[in-house]
GROMACS .gro file of C-alpha atoms in nm:
model
  323
    1MET     CA    1   0.011  -0.025   0.040
    2ALA     CA    2   0.104   0.363  -0.083
    3PRO     CA    3   0.126   0.565   0.216
    4ALA     CA    4  -0.127   0.857   0.235
    5SER     CA    5  -0.062   1.186   0.067
    6GLU     CA    6  -0.197   1.479   0.197
    7GLY     CA    7  -0.266   1.637  -0.115
    8ALA     CA    8  -0.507   1.363  -0.189
    9PRO     CA    9  -0.657   1.255   0.135
   10ARG     CA   10  -0.764   0.887   0.217
   11ARG     CA   11  -1.104   0.821   0.260
   12ILE     CA   12  -1.176   0.645   0.557
   13LEU     CA   13  -1.496   0.513   0.768
   14ILE     CA   14  -1.381   0.372   1.103
   15ASP     CA   15  -1.590   0.032   1.242
   16THR     CA   16  -1.549   0.137   1.647
   17ASP     CA   17  -1.602   0.001   1.973
   18PRO     CA   18  -1.484   0.290   2.213
   19GLY     CA   19  -1.253   0.179   2.418
   20VAL     CA   20  -0.904   0.371   2.554
   21ASP     CA   21  -0.733   0.255   2.228
   22ASP     CA   22  -1.032   0.305   1.953
   23ALA     CA   23  -1.043   0.712   2.123
   24MET     CA   24  -0.627   0.733   2.073
   25ALA     CA   25  -0.675   0.556   1.684
   26ILE     CA   26  -1.010   0.830   1.650
   27PHE     CA   27  -0.733   1.147   1.751
   28TYR     CA   28  -0.454   1.025   1.561
   29ALA     CA   29  -0.693   1.025   1.264
   30LEU     CA   30  -0.829   1.343   1.301
   31ALA     CA   31  -0.477   1.481   1.343
   32SER     CA   32  -0.365   1.357   1.036
   33ARG     CA   33  -0.432   1.551   0.692
   34GLU     CA   34  -0.378   1.233   0.466
   35LEU     CA   35  -0.661   1.066   0.611
   36GLU     CA   36  -1.056   1.201   0.567
   37VAL     CA   37  -1.240   1.077   0.795
   38VAL     CA   38  -1.621   1.046   0.629
   39GLY     CA   39  -1.780   0.865   0.936
   40LEU     CA   40  -1.785   0.676   1.266
   41THR     CA   41  -1.978   0.342   1.292
   42THR     CA   42  -2.012   0.199   1.644
   43VAL     CA   43  -2.063  -0.206   1.770
   44PHE     CA   44  -2.002  -0.362   2.077
   45GLY     CA   45  -1.690  -0.505   2.185
   46ASN     CA   46  -1.560  -0.269   2.507
   47ALA     CA   47  -1.861  -0.169   2.593
   48HIS     CA   48  -2.226  -0.236   2.534
   49VAL     CA   49  -2.323  -0.034   2.200
   50GLU     CA   50  -2.508   0.222   2.315
   51VAL     CA   51  -2.212   0.311   2.571
   52CYS     CA   52  -1.992   0.296   2.259
   53THR     CA   53  -2.225   0.517   2.093
   54ALA     CA   54  -2.215   0.797   2.354
   55ASN     CA   55  -1.807   0.809   2.348
   56ALA     CA   56  -1.757   0.817   2.014
   57ILE     CA   57  -1.966   1.090   1.971
   58ARG     CA   58  -1.831   1.218   2.286
   59ILE     CA   59  -1.482   1.133   2.126
   60LEU     CA   60  -1.586   1.376   1.836
   61ASP     CA   61  -1.719   1.660   2.033
   62ILE     CA   62  -1.347   1.737   2.195
   63ALA     CA   63  -1.160   1.674   1.899
   64GLY     CA   64  -1.416   1.965   1.791
   65ARG     CA   65  -1.577   1.783   1.504
   66PRO     CA   66  -1.953   1.768   1.478
   67ASP     CA   67  -1.955   1.745   1.083
   68ILE     CA   68  -1.865   1.398   1.128
   69PRO     CA   69  -2.181   1.143   1.153
   70VAL     CA   70  -2.223   0.832   1.405
   71ALA     CA   71  -2.424   0.550   1.318
   72GLN     CA   72  -2.472   0.284   1.587
   73GLY     CA   73  -2.484  -0.076   1.512
   74ALA     CA   74  -2.520  -0.436   1.621
   75ALA     CA   75  -2.560  -0.510   1.950
   76ARG     CA   76  -2.421  -0.900   1.970
   77PRO     CA   77  -2.228  -1.120   1.753
   78LEU     CA   78  -2.393  -1.285   1.422
   79ALA     CA   79  -2.427  -1.648   1.541
   80MET     CA   80  -2.402  -1.629   1.949
   81PRO     CA   81  -2.437  -1.404   2.285
   82TYR     CA   82  -2.243  -1.118   2.353
   83ARG     CA   83  -1.996  -1.175   2.573
   84GLY     CA   84  -1.972  -0.859   2.812
   85PRO     CA   85  -1.784  -0.527   2.842
   86ALA     CA   86  -1.434  -0.541   2.929
   87ASP     CA   87  -1.433  -0.324   3.178
   88PHE     CA   88  -1.168  -0.452   3.377
   89VAL     CA   89  -0.984  -0.320   3.086
   90HIS     CA   90  -1.112   0.025   2.979
   91GLY     CA   91  -1.352   0.104   3.241
   92ALA     CA   92  -1.713   0.059   3.325
   93ASN     CA   93  -1.767   0.341   3.062
   94GLY     CA   94  -1.510   0.242   2.821
   95LEU     CA   95  -1.329   0.566   2.908
   96ALA     CA   96  -1.125   0.494   3.189
   97ASP     CA   97  -1.436   0.570   3.421
   98VAL     CA   98  -1.348   0.924   3.381
   99THR     CA   99  -1.658   1.148   3.425
  100LEU     CA  100  -1.757   1.326   3.053
  101PRO     CA  101  -2.052   1.594   2.935
  102PRO     CA  102  -2.311   1.404   2.767
  103PRO     CA  103  -2.300   1.339   2.394
  104SER     CA  104  -2.388   1.634   2.221
  105ARG     CA  105  -2.586   1.469   1.936
  106ALA     CA  106  -2.808   1.189   1.882
  107PRO     CA  107  -2.663   0.901   1.593
  108HIS     CA  108  -2.721   0.885   1.238
  109PRO     CA  109  -3.066   0.756   1.182
  110LEU     CA  110  -2.948   0.485   0.952
  111ASP     CA  111  -2.772   0.165   1.135
  112ALA     CA  112  -2.414   0.152   1.079
  113ALA     CA  113  -2.443  -0.131   0.821
  114HIS     CA  114  -2.624   0.095   0.554
  115PHE     CA  115  -2.464   0.353   0.707
  116ILE     CA  116  -2.162   0.161   0.542
  117ILE     CA  117  -2.377   0.124   0.219
  118GLU     CA  118  -2.477   0.448   0.185
  119GLN     CA  119  -2.115   0.592   0.219
  120VAL     CA  120  -1.993   0.328  -0.019
  121ASP     CA  121  -2.168   0.370  -0.274
  122ALA     CA  122  -2.182   0.718  -0.289
  123ALA     CA  123  -1.801   0.690  -0.347
  124PRO     CA  124  -1.737   0.370  -0.535
  125GLY     CA  125  -1.410   0.295  -0.516
  126GLU     CA  126  -1.277   0.549  -0.249
  127ILE     CA  127  -1.359   0.438   0.082
  128THR     CA  128  -1.130   0.279   0.309
  129LEU     CA  129  -1.299   0.065   0.608
  130VAL     CA  130  -1.065   0.092   0.904
  131PRO     CA  131  -1.250  -0.160   1.177
  132VAL     CA  132  -1.130  -0.161   1.501
  133GLY     CA  133  -1.357  -0.351   1.673
  134PRO     CA  134  -1.518  -0.686   1.638
  135LEU     CA  135  -1.646  -0.780   1.237
  136THR     CA  136  -2.049  -0.767   1.240
  137ASN     CA  137  -2.115  -0.437   1.134
  138ILE     CA  138  -1.879  -0.535   0.812
  139ALA     CA  139  -2.014  -0.880   0.788
  140LEU     CA  140  -2.371  -0.761   0.794
  141ALA     CA  141  -2.338  -0.472   0.530
  142PHE     CA  142  -2.119  -0.740   0.327
  143LEU     CA  143  -2.458  -0.992   0.374
  144LEU     CA  144  -2.712  -0.735   0.292
  145ARG     CA  145  -2.484  -0.612  -0.039
  146PRO     CA  146  -2.248  -0.953  -0.138
  147ASP     CA  147  -2.161  -0.698  -0.416
  148LEU     CA  148  -1.977  -0.399  -0.161
  149PRO     CA  149  -1.645  -0.595  -0.126
  150SER     CA  150  -1.591  -0.467  -0.501
  151LYS     CA  151  -1.679  -0.111  -0.464
  152LEU     CA  152  -1.435  -0.033  -0.174
  153ALA     CA  153  -1.087   0.079  -0.185
  154GLY     CA  154  -0.988  -0.195   0.083
  155ILE     CA  155  -1.005  -0.241   0.479
  156VAL     CA  156  -0.726  -0.238   0.742
  157LEU     CA  157  -0.872  -0.430   1.028
  158MET     CA  158  -0.706  -0.416   1.400
  159GLY     CA  159  -0.769  -0.778   1.474
  160GLY     CA  160  -0.592  -1.150   1.471
  161ASN     CA  161  -0.313  -1.311   1.546
  162ALA     CA  162  -0.127  -1.512   1.255
  163PHE     CA  163   0.212  -1.587   1.415
  164VAL     CA  164   0.144  -1.564   1.768
  165PRO     CA  165  -0.043  -1.639   2.072
  166GLY     CA  166  -0.365  -1.477   2.112
  167ASN     CA  167  -0.426  -1.230   2.405
  168ALA     CA  168  -0.802  -1.305   2.476
  169SER     CA  169  -0.767  -1.716   2.462
  170PRO     CA  170  -0.447  -1.866   2.448
  171ALA     CA  171  -0.555  -1.909   2.065
  172ALA     CA  172  -0.762  -1.586   1.971
  173GLU     CA  173  -0.723  -1.239   1.967
  174ALA     CA  174  -1.022  -0.996   2.132
  175ASN     CA  175  -1.186  -0.907   1.814
  176ILE     CA  176  -1.202  -1.171   1.641
  177LEU     CA  177  -1.297  -1.411   1.919
  178ASN     CA  178  -1.585  -1.121   1.995
  179ASP     CA  179  -1.708  -1.273   1.660
  180PRO     CA  180  -1.565  -1.546   1.461
  181GLU     CA  181  -1.783  -1.627   1.247
  182ALA     CA  182  -1.826  -1.206   1.115
  183ALA     CA  183  -1.431  -1.224   1.105
  184ASP     CA  184  -1.443  -1.533   0.901
  185LEU     CA  185  -1.694  -1.385   0.628
  186VAL     CA  186  -1.483  -1.000   0.615
  187LEU     CA  187  -1.170  -1.175   0.591
  188GLY     CA  188  -1.308  -1.408   0.255
  189ALA     CA  189  -1.418  -1.111   0.129
  190ASP     CA  190  -1.255  -1.027  -0.221
  191CYS     CA  191  -1.099  -0.715  -0.172
  192PRO     CA  192  -0.787  -0.569  -0.057
  193ILE     CA  193  -0.769  -0.659   0.325
  194THR     CA  194  -0.422  -0.571   0.560
  195MET     CA  195  -0.465  -0.761   0.936
  196CYS     CA  196  -0.294  -0.561   1.194
  197GLY     CA  197  -0.300  -0.813   1.428
  198LEU     CA  198  -0.105  -0.921   1.787
  199ASP     CA  199   0.158  -0.990   1.538
  200VAL     CA  200   0.321  -0.632   1.549
  201THR     CA  201   0.048  -0.399   1.751
  202GLU     CA  202   0.241  -0.620   2.075
  203ALA     CA  203   0.551  -0.569   1.966
  204THR     CA  204   0.437  -0.175   1.983
  205VAL     CA  205   0.455   0.042   2.249
  206MET     CA  206   0.408   0.367   2.427
  207SER     CA  207   0.592   0.331   2.714
  208SER     CA  208   0.466   0.516   3.062
  209ALA     CA  209   0.699   0.781   2.990
  210GLN     CA  210   0.587   0.910   2.684
  211ILE     CA  211   0.225   0.885   2.799
  212ALA     CA  212   0.346   1.085   3.049
  213THR     CA  213   0.467   1.361   2.783
  214ILE     CA  214   0.094   1.369   2.613
  215SER     CA  215  -0.047   1.558   2.916
  216GLU     CA  216   0.213   1.850   2.818
  217MET     CA  217   0.048   1.878   2.462
  218GLY     CA  218  -0.246   2.120   2.562
  219ASN     CA  219  -0.504   2.066   2.276
  220PRO     CA  220  -0.828   1.868   2.369
  221ARG     CA  221  -0.734   1.523   2.212
  222ALA     CA  222  -0.468   1.531   2.425
  223ARG     CA  223  -0.587   1.619   2.733
  224LEU     CA  224  -0.844   1.342   2.703
  225ALA     CA  225  -0.565   1.072   2.610
  226ALA     CA  226  -0.375   1.191   2.939
  227GLN     CA  227  -0.679   1.153   3.133
  228ILE     CA  228  -0.801   0.736   2.965
  229LEU     CA  229  -0.424   0.584   2.917
  230PRO     CA  230  -0.270   0.589   3.273
  231PHE     CA  231  -0.551   0.340   3.362
  232TYR     CA  232  -0.512   0.145   3.042
  233ARG     CA  233  -0.132   0.118   3.108
  234ASP     CA  234  -0.239  -0.012   3.446
  235PHE     CA  235  -0.386  -0.298   3.305
  236HIS     CA  236  -0.119  -0.371   3.114
  237VAL     CA  237   0.152  -0.356   3.377
  238ALA     CA  238  -0.118  -0.567   3.650
  239HIS     CA  239  -0.097  -0.871   3.366
  240GLY     CA  240   0.250  -0.908   3.336
  241GLY     CA  241   0.245  -0.652   3.027
  242PRO     CA  242   0.517  -0.361   2.935
  243ASP     CA  243   0.543  -0.045   3.187
  244GLY     CA  244   0.358   0.142   2.870
  245ILE     CA  245   0.063   0.010   2.649
  246HIS     CA  246   0.018  -0.202   2.363
  247VAL     CA  247  -0.034  -0.002   2.065
  248HIS     CA  248  -0.349  -0.168   1.903
  249ASP     CA  249  -0.619  -0.006   1.715
  250SER     CA  250  -0.370   0.278   1.649
  251THR     CA  251  -0.146   0.012   1.416
  252CYS     CA  252  -0.439   0.086   1.149
  253ILE     CA  253  -0.361   0.458   1.139
  254SER     CA  254  -0.004   0.407   1.121
  255TYR     CA  255  -0.011   0.176   0.884
  256LEU     CA  256  -0.242   0.382   0.656
  257LEU     CA  257   0.072   0.714   0.766
  258ALA     CA  258   0.339   0.519   0.699
  259PRO     CA  259   0.357   0.095   0.555
  260GLN     CA  260   0.751   0.152   0.481
  261HIS     CA  261   0.725   0.135   0.879
  262TYR     CA  262   0.559  -0.237   0.826
  263GLY     CA  263   0.741  -0.663   0.713
  264VAL     CA  264   0.362  -0.788   0.601
  265ARG     CA  265   0.290  -1.163   0.394
  266HIS     CA  266   0.054  -1.258   0.176
  267HIS     CA  267  -0.149  -1.541   0.294
  268PRO     CA  268  -0.523  -1.633   0.299
  269VAL     CA  269  -0.677  -1.614   0.613
  270ARG     CA  270  -0.992  -1.844   0.773
  271VAL     CA  271  -1.159  -1.833   1.133
  272ASP     CA  272  -1.163  -2.048   1.351
  273THR     CA  273  -1.549  -2.090   1.417
  274GLY     CA  274  -1.565  -2.367   1.629
  275TRP     CA  275  -1.687  -2.422   1.956
  276SER     CA  276  -1.403  -2.600   2.124
  277VAL     CA  277  -1.053  -2.428   2.271
  278GLY     CA  278  -0.932  -2.282   1.871
  279ARG     CA  279  -1.200  -2.073   1.851
  280GLY     CA  280  -1.172  -1.708   1.698
  281LYS     CA  281  -0.799  -1.815   1.596
  282THR     CA  282  -0.692  -1.699   1.238
  283TRP     CA  283  -0.519  -1.923   1.013
  284PRO     CA  284  -0.291  -1.836   0.760
  285THR     CA  285  -0.209  -2.070   0.512
  286THR     CA  286   0.163  -2.074   0.404
  287ARG     CA  287   0.073  -2.247   0.096
  288HIS     CA  288   0.122  -2.085  -0.243
  289ALA     CA  289  -0.187  -2.244  -0.359
  290LEU     CA  290  -0.472  -2.467  -0.275
  291SER     CA  291  -0.709  -2.620  -0.530
  292GLU     CA  292  -0.923  -2.784  -0.212
  293GLY     CA  293  -1.012  -2.741   0.134
  294PRO     CA  294  -1.086  -2.415   0.369
  295TRP     CA  295  -0.883  -2.185   0.222
  296ALA     CA  296  -0.962  -2.262  -0.165
  297GLY     CA  297  -1.059  -1.963  -0.384
  298ARG     CA  298  -0.988  -1.744  -0.051
  299ARG     CA  299  -0.816  -1.412  -0.149
  300ALA     CA  300  -0.454  -1.347   0.020
  301VAL     CA  301  -0.480  -1.108   0.277
  302THR     CA  302  -0.176  -0.886   0.345
  303ILE     CA  303  -0.070  -0.978   0.727
  304LEU     CA  304   0.153  -0.729   0.965
  305THR     CA  305   0.442  -0.944   1.058
  306GLU     CA  306   0.704  -0.680   1.150
  307VAL     CA  307   0.731  -0.336   1.233
  308ASP     CA  308   0.945  -0.044   1.361
  309ALA     CA  309   0.816   0.053   1.661
  310PRO     CA  310   0.985   0.333   1.771
  311ALA     CA  311   0.912   0.520   1.405
  312VAL     CA  312   0.530   0.435   1.419
  313VAL     CA  313   0.476   0.542   1.791
  314ALA     CA  314   0.697   0.862   1.748
  315LEU     CA  315   0.431   0.995   1.412
  316GLU     CA  316   0.091   0.933   1.666
  317LEU     CA  317   0.299   1.158   1.945
  318THR     CA  318   0.353   1.356   1.680
  319ARG     CA  319   0.020   1.364   1.508
  320LEU     CA  320  -0.168   1.392   1.873
  321SER     CA  321   0.052   1.729   1.973
  322ARG     CA  322  -0.073   1.893   1.650
  323PRO     CA  323  -0.338   2.204   1.817
   0.00000   0.00000   0.00000
């Protein structure tokens, strides 16, 4: 993928479940002139979808972007009950239990799947979907409109673990485990797909020292980030992680801006949708061609496998510091 250009901004639609790291990714995108955020759609995940929707609107309020629509989406996965919010990771309100003003407006009248369809139909070949939560809304849009993938510029998603262990189970990454059926459908779509998974996100750490610098930046985005990141950092430290945070959702934005900082491999990917210990595992095939079996006929996914972590963390911090 060529890096996005400030001269011709890449149009993106972020599907999100805010979430501390979701807020960081949204702020990062909004601070990057190479990207035009055409809308946010919300999905269950880090919190119930109604909470995620309110948070998405609050994030845009803080960023001074009331012009960006927010459409509420799926409240549960395609084929199973919702596993419940990740309070211990993101706080009961999804944003580290920081008290925030109520959202300034109601969500868009269309549900997320129909909003995605509307946006893509209005600009065929121009929209890149950036899902950073469970893939339910994207799957629903594709089920409603099987031709929709052919009208996308592509998908750059946060989720999966190709060659490393999971984080929500030994097998699976959290976003994929929240709706494996949706993930398997989306990863089989016939459009360019990039999987920004744990292979690189857990290798990308924003340190406590770097987090401390955010409070000095002064802009409204940075002020909220400085309030919510310590809670997220404390979760990482308490669970044997780094003295800092893994940079999950923002990896999608870094890849759009600076793909040269990543190493990639190209393989078709299936998701384990069974009901045993492997549920939610993303399985790439490393065979060049399989004429039959579960991977047959599926397009290769671009899988991020290596990262220049200092470079991408520095880029995110630089963008967050913009007025």
